[in-house]
PDB file of C-alpha atoms in Angstrom:
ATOM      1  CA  UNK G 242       0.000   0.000   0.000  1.00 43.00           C
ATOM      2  CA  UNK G 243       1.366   3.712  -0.698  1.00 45.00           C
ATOM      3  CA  UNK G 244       2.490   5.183   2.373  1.00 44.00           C
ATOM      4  CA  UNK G 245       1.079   8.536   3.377  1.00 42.00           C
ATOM      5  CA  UNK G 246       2.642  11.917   2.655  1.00 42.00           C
ATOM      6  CA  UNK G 247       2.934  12.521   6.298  1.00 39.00           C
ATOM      7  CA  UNK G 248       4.542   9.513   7.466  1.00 40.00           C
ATOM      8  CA  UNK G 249       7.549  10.640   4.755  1.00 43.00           C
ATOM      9  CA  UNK G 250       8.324  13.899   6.230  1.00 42.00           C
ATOM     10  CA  UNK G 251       9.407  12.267   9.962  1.00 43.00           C
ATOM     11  CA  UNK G 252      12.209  14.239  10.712  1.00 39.00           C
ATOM     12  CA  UNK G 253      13.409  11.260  12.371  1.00 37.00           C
ATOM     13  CA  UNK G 254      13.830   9.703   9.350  1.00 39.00           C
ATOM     14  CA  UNK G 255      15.032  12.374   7.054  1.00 40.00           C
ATOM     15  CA  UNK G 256      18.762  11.397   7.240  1.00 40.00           C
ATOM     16  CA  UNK G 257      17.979   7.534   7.334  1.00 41.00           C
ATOM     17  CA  UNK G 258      17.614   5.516   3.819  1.00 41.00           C
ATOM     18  CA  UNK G 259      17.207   1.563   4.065  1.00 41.00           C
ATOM     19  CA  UNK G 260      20.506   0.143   2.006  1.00 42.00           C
ATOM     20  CA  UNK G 261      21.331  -3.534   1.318  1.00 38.00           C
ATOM     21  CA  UNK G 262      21.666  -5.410   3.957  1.00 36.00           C
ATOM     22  CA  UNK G 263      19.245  -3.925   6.445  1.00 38.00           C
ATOM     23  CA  UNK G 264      21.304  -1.492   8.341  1.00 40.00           C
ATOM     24  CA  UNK G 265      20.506   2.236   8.305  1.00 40.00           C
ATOM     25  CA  UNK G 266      23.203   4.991   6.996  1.00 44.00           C
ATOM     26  CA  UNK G 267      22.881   8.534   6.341  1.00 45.00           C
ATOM     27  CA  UNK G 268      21.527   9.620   3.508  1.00 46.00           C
ATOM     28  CA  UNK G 269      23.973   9.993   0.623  1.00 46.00           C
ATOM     29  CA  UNK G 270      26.996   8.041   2.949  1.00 48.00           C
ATOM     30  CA  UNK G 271      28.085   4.942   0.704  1.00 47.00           C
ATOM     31  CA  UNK G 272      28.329   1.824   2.850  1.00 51.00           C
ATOM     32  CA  UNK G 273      31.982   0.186   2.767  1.00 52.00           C
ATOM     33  CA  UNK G 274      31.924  -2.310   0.054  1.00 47.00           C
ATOM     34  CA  UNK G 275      33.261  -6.120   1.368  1.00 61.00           C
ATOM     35  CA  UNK G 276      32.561  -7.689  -2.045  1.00 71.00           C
ATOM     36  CA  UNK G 277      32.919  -6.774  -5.428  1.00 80.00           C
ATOM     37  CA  UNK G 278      29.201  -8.666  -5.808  1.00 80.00           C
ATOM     38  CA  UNK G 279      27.669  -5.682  -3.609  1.00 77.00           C
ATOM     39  CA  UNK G 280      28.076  -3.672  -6.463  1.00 84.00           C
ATOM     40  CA  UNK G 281      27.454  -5.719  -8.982  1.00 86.00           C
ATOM     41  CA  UNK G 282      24.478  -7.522  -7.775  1.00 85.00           C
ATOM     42  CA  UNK G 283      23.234  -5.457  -5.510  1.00 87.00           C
ATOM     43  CA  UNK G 284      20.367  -6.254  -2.773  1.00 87.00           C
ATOM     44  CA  UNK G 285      17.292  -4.090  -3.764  1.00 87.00           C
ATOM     45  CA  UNK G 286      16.948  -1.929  -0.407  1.00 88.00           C
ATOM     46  CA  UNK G 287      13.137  -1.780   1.857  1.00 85.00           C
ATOM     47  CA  UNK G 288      13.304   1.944   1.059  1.00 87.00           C
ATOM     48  CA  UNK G 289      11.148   2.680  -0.652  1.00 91.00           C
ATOM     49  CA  UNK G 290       8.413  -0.051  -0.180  1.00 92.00           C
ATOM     50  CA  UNK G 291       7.269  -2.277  -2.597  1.00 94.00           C
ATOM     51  CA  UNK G 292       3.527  -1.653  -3.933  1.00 94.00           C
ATOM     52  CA  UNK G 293       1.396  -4.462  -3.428  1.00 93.00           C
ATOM     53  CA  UNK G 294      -2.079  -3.187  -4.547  1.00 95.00           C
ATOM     54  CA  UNK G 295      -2.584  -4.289  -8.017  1.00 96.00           C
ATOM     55  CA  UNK G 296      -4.703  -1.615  -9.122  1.00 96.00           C
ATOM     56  CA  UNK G 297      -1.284   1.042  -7.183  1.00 96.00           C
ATOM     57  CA  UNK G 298       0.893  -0.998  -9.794  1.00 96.00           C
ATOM     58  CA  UNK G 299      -0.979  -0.810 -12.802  1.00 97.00           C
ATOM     59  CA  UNK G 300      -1.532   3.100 -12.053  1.00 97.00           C
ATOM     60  CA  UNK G 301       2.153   3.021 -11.675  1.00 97.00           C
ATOM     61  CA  UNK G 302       2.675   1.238 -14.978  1.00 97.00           C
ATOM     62  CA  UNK G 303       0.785   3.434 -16.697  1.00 98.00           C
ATOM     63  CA  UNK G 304       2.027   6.699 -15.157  1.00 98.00           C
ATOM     64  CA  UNK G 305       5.121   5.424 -16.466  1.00 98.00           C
ATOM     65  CA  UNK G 306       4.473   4.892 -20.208  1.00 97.00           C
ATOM     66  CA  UNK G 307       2.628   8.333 -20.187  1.00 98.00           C
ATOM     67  CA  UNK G 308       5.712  10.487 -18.513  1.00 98.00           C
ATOM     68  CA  UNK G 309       8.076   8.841 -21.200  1.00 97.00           C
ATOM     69  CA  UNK G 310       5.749   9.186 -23.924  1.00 96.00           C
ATOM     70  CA  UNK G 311       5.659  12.960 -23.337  1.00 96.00           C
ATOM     71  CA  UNK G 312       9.431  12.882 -22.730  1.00 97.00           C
ATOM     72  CA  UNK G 313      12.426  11.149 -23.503  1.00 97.00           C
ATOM     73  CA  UNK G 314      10.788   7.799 -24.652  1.00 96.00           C
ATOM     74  CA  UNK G 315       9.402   9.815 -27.225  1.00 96.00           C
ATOM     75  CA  UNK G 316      12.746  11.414 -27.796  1.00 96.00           C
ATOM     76  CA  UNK G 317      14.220   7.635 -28.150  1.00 97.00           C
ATOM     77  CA  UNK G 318      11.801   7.073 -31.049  1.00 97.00           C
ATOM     78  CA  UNK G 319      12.551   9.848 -32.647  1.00 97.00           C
ATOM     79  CA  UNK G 320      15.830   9.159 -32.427  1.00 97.00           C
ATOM     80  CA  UNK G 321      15.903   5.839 -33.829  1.00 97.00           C
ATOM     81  CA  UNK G 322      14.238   6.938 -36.755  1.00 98.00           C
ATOM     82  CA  UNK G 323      16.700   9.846 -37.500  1.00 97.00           C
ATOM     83  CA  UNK G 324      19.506   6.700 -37.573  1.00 97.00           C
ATOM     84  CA  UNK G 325      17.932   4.841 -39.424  1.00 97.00           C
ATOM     85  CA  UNK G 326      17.170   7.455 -41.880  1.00 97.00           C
ATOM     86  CA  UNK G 327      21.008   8.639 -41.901  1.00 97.00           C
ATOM     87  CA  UNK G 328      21.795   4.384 -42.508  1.00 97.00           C
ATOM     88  CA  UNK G 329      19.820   4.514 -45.373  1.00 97.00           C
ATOM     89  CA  UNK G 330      21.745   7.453 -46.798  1.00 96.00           C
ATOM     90  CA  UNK G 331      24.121   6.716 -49.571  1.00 96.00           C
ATOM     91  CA  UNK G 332      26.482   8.735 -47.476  1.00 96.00           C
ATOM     92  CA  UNK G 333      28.470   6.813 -44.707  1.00 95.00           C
ATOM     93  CA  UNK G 334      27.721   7.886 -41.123  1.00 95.00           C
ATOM     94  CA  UNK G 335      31.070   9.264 -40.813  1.00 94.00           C
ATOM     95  CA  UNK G 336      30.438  12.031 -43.097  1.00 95.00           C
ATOM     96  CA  UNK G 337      26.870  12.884 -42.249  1.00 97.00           C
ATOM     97  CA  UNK G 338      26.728  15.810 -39.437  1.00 95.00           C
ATOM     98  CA  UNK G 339      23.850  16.253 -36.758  1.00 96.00           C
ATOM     99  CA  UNK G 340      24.324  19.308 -34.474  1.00 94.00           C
ATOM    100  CA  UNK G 341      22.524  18.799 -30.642  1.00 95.00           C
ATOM    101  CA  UNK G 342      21.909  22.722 -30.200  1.00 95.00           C
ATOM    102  CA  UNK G 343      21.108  24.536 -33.706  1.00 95.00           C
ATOM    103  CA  UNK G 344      19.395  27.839 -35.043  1.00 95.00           C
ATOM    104  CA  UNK G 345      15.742  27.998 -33.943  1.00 94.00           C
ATOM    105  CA  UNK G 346      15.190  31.587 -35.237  1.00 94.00           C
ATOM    106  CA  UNK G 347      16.511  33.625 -38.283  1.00 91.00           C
ATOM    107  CA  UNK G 348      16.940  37.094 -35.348  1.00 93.00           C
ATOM    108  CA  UNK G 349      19.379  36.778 -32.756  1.00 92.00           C
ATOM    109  CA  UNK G 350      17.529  38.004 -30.141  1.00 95.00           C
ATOM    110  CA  UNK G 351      14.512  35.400 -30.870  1.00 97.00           C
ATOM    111  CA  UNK G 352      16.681  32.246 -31.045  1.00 97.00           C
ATOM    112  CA  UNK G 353      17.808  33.333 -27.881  1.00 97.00           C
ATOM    113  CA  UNK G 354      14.385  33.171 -26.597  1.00 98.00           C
ATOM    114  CA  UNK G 355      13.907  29.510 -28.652  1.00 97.00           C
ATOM    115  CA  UNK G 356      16.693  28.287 -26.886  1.00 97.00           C
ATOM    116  CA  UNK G 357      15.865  29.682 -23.845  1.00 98.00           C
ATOM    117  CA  UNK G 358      12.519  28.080 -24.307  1.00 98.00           C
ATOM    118  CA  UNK G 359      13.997  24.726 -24.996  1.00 97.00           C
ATOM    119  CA  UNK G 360      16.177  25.013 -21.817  1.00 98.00           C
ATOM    120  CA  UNK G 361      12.507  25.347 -19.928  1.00 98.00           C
ATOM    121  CA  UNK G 362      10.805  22.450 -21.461  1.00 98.00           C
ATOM    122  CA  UNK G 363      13.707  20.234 -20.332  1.00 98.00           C
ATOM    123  CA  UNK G 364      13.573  21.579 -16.936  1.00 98.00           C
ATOM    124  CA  UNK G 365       9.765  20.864 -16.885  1.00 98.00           C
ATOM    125  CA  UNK G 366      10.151  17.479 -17.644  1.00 98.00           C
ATOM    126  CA  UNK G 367      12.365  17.270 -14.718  1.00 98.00           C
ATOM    127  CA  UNK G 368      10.112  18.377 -12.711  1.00 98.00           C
ATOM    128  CA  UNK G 369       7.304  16.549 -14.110  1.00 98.00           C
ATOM    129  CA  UNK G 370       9.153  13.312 -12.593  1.00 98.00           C
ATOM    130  CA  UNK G 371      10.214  15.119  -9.187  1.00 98.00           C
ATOM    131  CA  UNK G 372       6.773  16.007  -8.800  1.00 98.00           C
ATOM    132  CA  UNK G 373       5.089  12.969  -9.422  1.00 98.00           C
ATOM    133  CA  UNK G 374       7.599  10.867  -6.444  1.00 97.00           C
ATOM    134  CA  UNK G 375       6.494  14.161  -4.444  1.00 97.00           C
ATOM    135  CA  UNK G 376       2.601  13.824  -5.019  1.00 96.00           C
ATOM    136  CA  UNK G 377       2.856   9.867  -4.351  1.00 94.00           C
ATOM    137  CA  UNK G 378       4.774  10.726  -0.934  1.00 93.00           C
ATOM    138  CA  UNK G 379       8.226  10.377  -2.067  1.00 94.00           C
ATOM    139  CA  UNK G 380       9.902  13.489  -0.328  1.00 95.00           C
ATOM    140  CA  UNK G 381      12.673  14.646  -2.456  1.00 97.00           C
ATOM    141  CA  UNK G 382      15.103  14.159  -0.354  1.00 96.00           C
ATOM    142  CA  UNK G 383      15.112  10.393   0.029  1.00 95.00           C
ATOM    143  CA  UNK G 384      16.019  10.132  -3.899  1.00 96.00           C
ATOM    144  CA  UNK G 385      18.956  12.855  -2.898  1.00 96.00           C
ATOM    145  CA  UNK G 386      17.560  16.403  -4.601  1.00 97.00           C
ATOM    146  CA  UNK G 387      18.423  18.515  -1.894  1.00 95.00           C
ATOM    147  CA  UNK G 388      20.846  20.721  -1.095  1.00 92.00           C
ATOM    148  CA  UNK G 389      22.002  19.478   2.148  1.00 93.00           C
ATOM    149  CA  UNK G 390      25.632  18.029   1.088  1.00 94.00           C
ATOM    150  CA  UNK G 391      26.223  20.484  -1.733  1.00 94.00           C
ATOM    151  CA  UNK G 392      29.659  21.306  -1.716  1.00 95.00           C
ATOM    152  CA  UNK G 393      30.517  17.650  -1.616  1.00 96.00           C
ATOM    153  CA  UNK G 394      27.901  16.775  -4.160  1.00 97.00           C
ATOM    154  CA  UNK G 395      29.908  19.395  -6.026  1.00 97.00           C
ATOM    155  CA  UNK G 396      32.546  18.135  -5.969  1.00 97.00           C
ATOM    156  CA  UNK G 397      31.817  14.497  -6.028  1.00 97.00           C
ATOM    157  CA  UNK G 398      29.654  16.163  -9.314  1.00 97.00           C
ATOM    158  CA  UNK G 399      33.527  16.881 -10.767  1.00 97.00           C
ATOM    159  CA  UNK G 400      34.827  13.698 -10.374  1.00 96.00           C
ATOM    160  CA  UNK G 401      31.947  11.914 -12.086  1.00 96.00           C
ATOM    161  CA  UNK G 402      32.371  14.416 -15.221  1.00 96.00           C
ATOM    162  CA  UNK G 403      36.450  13.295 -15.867  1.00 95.00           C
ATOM    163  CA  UNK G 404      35.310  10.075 -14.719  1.00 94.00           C
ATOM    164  CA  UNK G 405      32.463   9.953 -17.962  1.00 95.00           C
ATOM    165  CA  UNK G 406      33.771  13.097 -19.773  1.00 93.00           C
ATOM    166  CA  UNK G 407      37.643  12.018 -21.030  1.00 91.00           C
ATOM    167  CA  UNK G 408      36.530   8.500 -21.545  1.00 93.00           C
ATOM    168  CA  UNK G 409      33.253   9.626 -23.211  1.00 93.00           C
ATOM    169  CA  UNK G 410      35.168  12.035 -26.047  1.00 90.00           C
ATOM    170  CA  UNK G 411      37.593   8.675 -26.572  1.00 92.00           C
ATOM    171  CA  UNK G 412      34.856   6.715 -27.326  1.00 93.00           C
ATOM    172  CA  UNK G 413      33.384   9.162 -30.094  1.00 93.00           C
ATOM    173  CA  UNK G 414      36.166   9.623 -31.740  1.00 91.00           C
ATOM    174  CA  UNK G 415      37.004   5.971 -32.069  1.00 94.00           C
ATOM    175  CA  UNK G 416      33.131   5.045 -32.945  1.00 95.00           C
ATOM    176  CA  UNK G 417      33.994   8.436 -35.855  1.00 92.00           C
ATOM    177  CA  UNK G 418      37.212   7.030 -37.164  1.00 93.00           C
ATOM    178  CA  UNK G 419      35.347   3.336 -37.526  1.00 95.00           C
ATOM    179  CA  UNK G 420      32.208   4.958 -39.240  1.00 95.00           C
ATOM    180  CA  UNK G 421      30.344   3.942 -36.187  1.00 95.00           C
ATOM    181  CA  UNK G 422      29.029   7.512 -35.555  1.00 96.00           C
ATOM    182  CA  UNK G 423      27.987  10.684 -37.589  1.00 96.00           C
ATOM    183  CA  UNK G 424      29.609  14.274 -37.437  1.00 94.00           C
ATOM    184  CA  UNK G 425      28.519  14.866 -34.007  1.00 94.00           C
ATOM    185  CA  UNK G 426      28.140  19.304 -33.629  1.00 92.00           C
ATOM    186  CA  UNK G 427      27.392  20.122 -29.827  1.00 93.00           C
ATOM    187  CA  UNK G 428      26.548  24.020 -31.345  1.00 91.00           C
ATOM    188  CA  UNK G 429      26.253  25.584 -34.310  1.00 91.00           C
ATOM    189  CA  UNK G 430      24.797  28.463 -32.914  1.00 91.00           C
ATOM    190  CA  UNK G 431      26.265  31.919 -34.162  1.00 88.00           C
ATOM    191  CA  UNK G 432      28.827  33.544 -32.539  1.00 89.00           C
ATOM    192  CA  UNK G 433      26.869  35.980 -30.306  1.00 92.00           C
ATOM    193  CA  UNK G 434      27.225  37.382 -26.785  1.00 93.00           C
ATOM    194  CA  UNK G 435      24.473  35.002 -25.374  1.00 95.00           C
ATOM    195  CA  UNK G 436      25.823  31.780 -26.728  1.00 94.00           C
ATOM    196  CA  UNK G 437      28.374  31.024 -24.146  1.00 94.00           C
ATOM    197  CA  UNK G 438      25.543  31.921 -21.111  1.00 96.00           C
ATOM    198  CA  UNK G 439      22.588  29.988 -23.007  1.00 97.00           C
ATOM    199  CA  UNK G 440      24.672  27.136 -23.696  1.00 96.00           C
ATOM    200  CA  UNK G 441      25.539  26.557 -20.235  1.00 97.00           C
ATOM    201  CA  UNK G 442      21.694  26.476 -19.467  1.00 98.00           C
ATOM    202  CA  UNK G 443      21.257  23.906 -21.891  1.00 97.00           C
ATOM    203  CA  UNK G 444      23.862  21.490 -20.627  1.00 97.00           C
ATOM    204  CA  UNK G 445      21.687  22.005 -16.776  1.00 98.00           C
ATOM    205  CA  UNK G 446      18.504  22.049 -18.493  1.00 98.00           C
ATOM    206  CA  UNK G 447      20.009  18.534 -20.402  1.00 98.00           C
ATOM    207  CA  UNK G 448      21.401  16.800 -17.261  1.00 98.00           C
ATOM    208  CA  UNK G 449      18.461  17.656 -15.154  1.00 98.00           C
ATOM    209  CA  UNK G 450      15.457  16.252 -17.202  1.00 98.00           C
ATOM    210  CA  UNK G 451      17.705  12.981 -18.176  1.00 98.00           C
ATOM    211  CA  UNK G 452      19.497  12.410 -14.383  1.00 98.00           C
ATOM    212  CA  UNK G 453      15.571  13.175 -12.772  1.00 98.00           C
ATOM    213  CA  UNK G 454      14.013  11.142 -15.176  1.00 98.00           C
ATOM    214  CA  UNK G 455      16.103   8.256 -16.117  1.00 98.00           C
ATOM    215  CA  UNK G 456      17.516   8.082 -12.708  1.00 98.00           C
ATOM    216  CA  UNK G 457      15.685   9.162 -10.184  1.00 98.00           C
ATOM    217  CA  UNK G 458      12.011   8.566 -11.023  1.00 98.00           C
ATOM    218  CA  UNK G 459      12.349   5.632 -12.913  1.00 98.00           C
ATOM    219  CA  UNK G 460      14.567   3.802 -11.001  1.00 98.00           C
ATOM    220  CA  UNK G 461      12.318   4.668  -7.858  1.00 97.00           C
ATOM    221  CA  UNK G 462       9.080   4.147  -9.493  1.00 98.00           C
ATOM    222  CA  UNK G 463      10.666   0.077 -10.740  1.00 97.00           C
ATOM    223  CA  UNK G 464      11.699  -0.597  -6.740  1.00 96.00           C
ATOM    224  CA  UNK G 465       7.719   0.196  -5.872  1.00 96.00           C
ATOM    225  CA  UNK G 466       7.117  -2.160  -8.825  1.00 96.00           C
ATOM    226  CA  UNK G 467       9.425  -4.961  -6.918  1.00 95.00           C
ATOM    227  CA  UNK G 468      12.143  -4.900  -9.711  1.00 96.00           C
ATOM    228  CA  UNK G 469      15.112  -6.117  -9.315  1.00 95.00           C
ATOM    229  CA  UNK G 470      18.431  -3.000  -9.034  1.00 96.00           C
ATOM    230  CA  UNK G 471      19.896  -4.784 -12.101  1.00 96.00           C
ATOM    231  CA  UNK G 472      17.248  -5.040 -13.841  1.00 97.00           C
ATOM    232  CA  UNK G 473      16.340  -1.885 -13.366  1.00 97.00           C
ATOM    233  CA  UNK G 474      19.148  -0.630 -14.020  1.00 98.00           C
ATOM    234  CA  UNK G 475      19.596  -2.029 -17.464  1.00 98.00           C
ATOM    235  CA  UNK G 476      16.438  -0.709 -18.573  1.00 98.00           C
ATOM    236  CA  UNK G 477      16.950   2.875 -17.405  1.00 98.00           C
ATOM    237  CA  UNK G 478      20.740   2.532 -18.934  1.00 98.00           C
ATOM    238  CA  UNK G 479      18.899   1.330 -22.627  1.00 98.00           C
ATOM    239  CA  UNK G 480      16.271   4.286 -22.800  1.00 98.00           C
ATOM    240  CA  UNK G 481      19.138   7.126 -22.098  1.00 98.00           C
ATOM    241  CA  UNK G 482      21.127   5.409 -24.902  1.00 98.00           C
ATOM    242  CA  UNK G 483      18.249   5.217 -26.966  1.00 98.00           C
ATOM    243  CA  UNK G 484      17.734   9.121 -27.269  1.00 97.00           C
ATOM    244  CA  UNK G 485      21.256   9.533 -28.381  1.00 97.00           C
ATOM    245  CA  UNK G 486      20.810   7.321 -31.480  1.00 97.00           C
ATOM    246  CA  UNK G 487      20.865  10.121 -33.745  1.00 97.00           C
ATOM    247  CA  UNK G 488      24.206  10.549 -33.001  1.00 97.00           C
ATOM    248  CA  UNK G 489      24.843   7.171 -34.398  1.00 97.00           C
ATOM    249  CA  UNK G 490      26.051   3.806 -32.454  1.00 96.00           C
ATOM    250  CA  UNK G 491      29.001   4.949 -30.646  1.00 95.00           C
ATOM    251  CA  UNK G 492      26.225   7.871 -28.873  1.00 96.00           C
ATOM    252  CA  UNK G 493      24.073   4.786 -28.162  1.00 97.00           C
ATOM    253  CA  UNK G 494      26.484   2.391 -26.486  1.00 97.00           C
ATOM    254  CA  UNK G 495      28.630   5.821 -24.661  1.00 96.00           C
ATOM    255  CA  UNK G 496      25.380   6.511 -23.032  1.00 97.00           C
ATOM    256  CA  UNK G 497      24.300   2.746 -22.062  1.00 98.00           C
ATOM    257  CA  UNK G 498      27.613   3.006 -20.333  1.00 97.00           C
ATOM    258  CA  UNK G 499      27.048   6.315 -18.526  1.00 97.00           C
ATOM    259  CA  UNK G 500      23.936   5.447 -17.539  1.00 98.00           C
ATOM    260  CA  UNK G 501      25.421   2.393 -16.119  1.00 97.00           C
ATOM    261  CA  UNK G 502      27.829   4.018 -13.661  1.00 97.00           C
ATOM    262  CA  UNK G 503      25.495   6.958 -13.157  1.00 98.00           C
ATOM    263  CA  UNK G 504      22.619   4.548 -12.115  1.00 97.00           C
ATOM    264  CA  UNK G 505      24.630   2.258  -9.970  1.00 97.00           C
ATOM    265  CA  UNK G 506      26.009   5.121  -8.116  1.00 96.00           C
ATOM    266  CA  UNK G 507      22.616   6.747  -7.669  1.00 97.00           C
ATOM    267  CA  UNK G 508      21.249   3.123  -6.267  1.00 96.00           C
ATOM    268  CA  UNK G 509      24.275   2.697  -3.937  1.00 93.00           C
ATOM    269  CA  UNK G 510      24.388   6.321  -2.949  1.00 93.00           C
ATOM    270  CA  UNK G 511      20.780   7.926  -2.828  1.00 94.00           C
ATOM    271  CA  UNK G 512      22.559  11.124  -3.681  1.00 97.00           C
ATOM    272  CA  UNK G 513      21.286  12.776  -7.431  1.00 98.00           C
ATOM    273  CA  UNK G 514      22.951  16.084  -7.319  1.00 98.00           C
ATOM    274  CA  UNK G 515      25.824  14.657  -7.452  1.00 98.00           C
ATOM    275  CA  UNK G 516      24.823  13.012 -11.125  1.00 98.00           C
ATOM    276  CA  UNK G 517      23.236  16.554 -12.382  1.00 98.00           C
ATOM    277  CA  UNK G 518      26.084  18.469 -11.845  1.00 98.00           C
ATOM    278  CA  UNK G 519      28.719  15.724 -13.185  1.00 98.00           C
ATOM    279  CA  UNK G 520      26.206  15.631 -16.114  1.00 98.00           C
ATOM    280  CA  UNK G 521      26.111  19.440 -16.682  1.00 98.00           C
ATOM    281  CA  UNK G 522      29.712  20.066 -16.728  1.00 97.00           C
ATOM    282  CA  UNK G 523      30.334  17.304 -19.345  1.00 97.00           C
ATOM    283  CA  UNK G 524      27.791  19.107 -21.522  1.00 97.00           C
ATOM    284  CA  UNK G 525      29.252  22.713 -20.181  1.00 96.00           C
ATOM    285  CA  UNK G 526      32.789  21.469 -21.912  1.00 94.00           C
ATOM    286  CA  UNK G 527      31.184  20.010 -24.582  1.00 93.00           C
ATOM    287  CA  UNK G 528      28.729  22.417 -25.686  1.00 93.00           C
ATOM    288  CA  UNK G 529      31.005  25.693 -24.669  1.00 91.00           C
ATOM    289  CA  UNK G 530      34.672  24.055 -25.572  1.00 86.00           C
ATOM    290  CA  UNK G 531      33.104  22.996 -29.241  1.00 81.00           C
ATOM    291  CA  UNK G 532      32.428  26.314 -29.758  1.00 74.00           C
ATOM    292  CA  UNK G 533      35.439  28.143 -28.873  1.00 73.00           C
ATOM    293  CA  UNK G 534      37.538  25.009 -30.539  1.00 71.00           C
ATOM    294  CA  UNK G 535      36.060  24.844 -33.623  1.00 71.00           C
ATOM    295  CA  UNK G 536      38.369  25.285 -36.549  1.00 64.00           C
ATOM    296  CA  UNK G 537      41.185  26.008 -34.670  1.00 62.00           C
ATOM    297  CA  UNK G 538      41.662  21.870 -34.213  1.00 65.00           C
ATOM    298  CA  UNK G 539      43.186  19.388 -36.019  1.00 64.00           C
ATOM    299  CA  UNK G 540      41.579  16.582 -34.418  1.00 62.00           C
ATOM    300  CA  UNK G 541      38.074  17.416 -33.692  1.00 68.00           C
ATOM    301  CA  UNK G 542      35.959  15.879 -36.741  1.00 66.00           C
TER     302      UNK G 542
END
């Protein structure tokens, strides 16, 4: 059965989340690790509980084909079409280009409000999820969106982004020079006074909706459904790659992989802030650094 709204806001219980194993640690605190299996099959934890009402599941089932059929499920289908569109294209993949933030507007000033826009239906999707665990008596900070540990999800934030971000940029460049991967642009905006500041609003408005959505509501809503952390983990892991097929195969398996680590880290951790600001500062470099590097590189394609 759900569990109230009220009994979620215990202050008690605010820095307490149920981990593997049955002991209680404080929110965000990663238990020492004897095993290598703890990580790699991990125990799914009591918190939060397991729906048993059939007619709570199927509402939950359905809540969660709606939400991605609004969102990025519909973005995954969209993106599989573009590939398969740019496979069917007499020109290789290598030499086909796709740009992730482009022209919306011939005036400056009103692409700068289209972007802008963009940046606040990402953010709204976000939220969408947030607010959903929040209506159904998930407070927000059991999934870890607070701002109670900020400077050390900051900088824990950092260490995921060289952890995904150098590795990441490897990967598309070898999936490039195979013909794996098209001409990936992060901007093609103009060079204008607002693309630097709007740019870095896209990378948060980017790493919020996906890191809220993929991460923290799904894999929240599939422990209430009783699934299983790896198997819940694979599917969140599959749907953020499968928005990124437009970049070609080497976006799709980079992005399994991310989600992979980001995911696990989120289920051993409880801590999302951590994974939104990693996130944003991968797509700050990427998004930002493109544009100032362009041209003036031998090596990016």
């Amino acid at each position: 059965m759900r569990a109230s709204r009220g009994s979620n806001r215990n202050p008690s219980l605010r820095n307490e989340v149920r981990h593997p194993g049955g002991d209680s640690t404080p929110t965000g605190t990663v238990r020492p690790v004897s095993t290598l299996r703890a990580w790699l099959s991990p125990t799914r934890p009591g918190d939060p509980e397991e729906f048993t009402d059939p007619a709570e599941r199927k509402a939950i089932g359905v809540e969660l084909l709606v939400v991605f059929a609004v969102t990025l499920g519909m973005s995954g289908l969209q993106s599989l079409v573009s590939l398969l569109d740019a496979l069917l294209q007499p020109t290789p993949l290598a030499q086909q280009q796709v740009a992730i933030n482009q022209p919306q507007a011939h005036l400056g000033l009103l692409d700068m409000l289209a972007q802008l826009v963009n940046v606040l239906r990402l953010v709204a999707w976000g939220a969408l999820g947030a607010f959903l665990l929040w209506r159904g008596g998930m407070a927000l900070w059991r999934i870890g969106l607070d701002r109670t540990r900020l400077g050390g999800d900051v900088l824990r934030g950092a260490g995921l982004a060289a952890l995904i971000g150098v590795p990441g940029l490897g990967l598309y460049l070898l999936a490039h020079a195979l013909g794996l991967s098209l001409t990936v642009q992060p901007s093609t905006l103009t060079d204008a006074w607002w693309r630097a500041p709007v740019l870095a609003l896209a990378a948060f408005g980017n790493a919020f909706a996906e890191e809220v959505l993929v991460v923290g509501y799904v894999l929240t809503r599939l422990r209430q459904l009783g699934w299983s952390e790896n198997r819940s983990l694979w599917l969140a892991a599959l749907l953020r790659g499968s928005y990124h097929l437009y970049q070609g195969f080497g976006g799709f398996v980079g992005n399994v992989v991310m989600g992979l680590v980001y995911g696990r880290i989120w289920q051993r951790t409880n801590r999302l802030v951590p994974l939104i600001v990693g996130h944003a500062l991968i797509d700050v470099v990427a998004f930002v650094g493109y544009s100032a590097l362009r041209g003036h590189v031998s090596w990016l394609p």
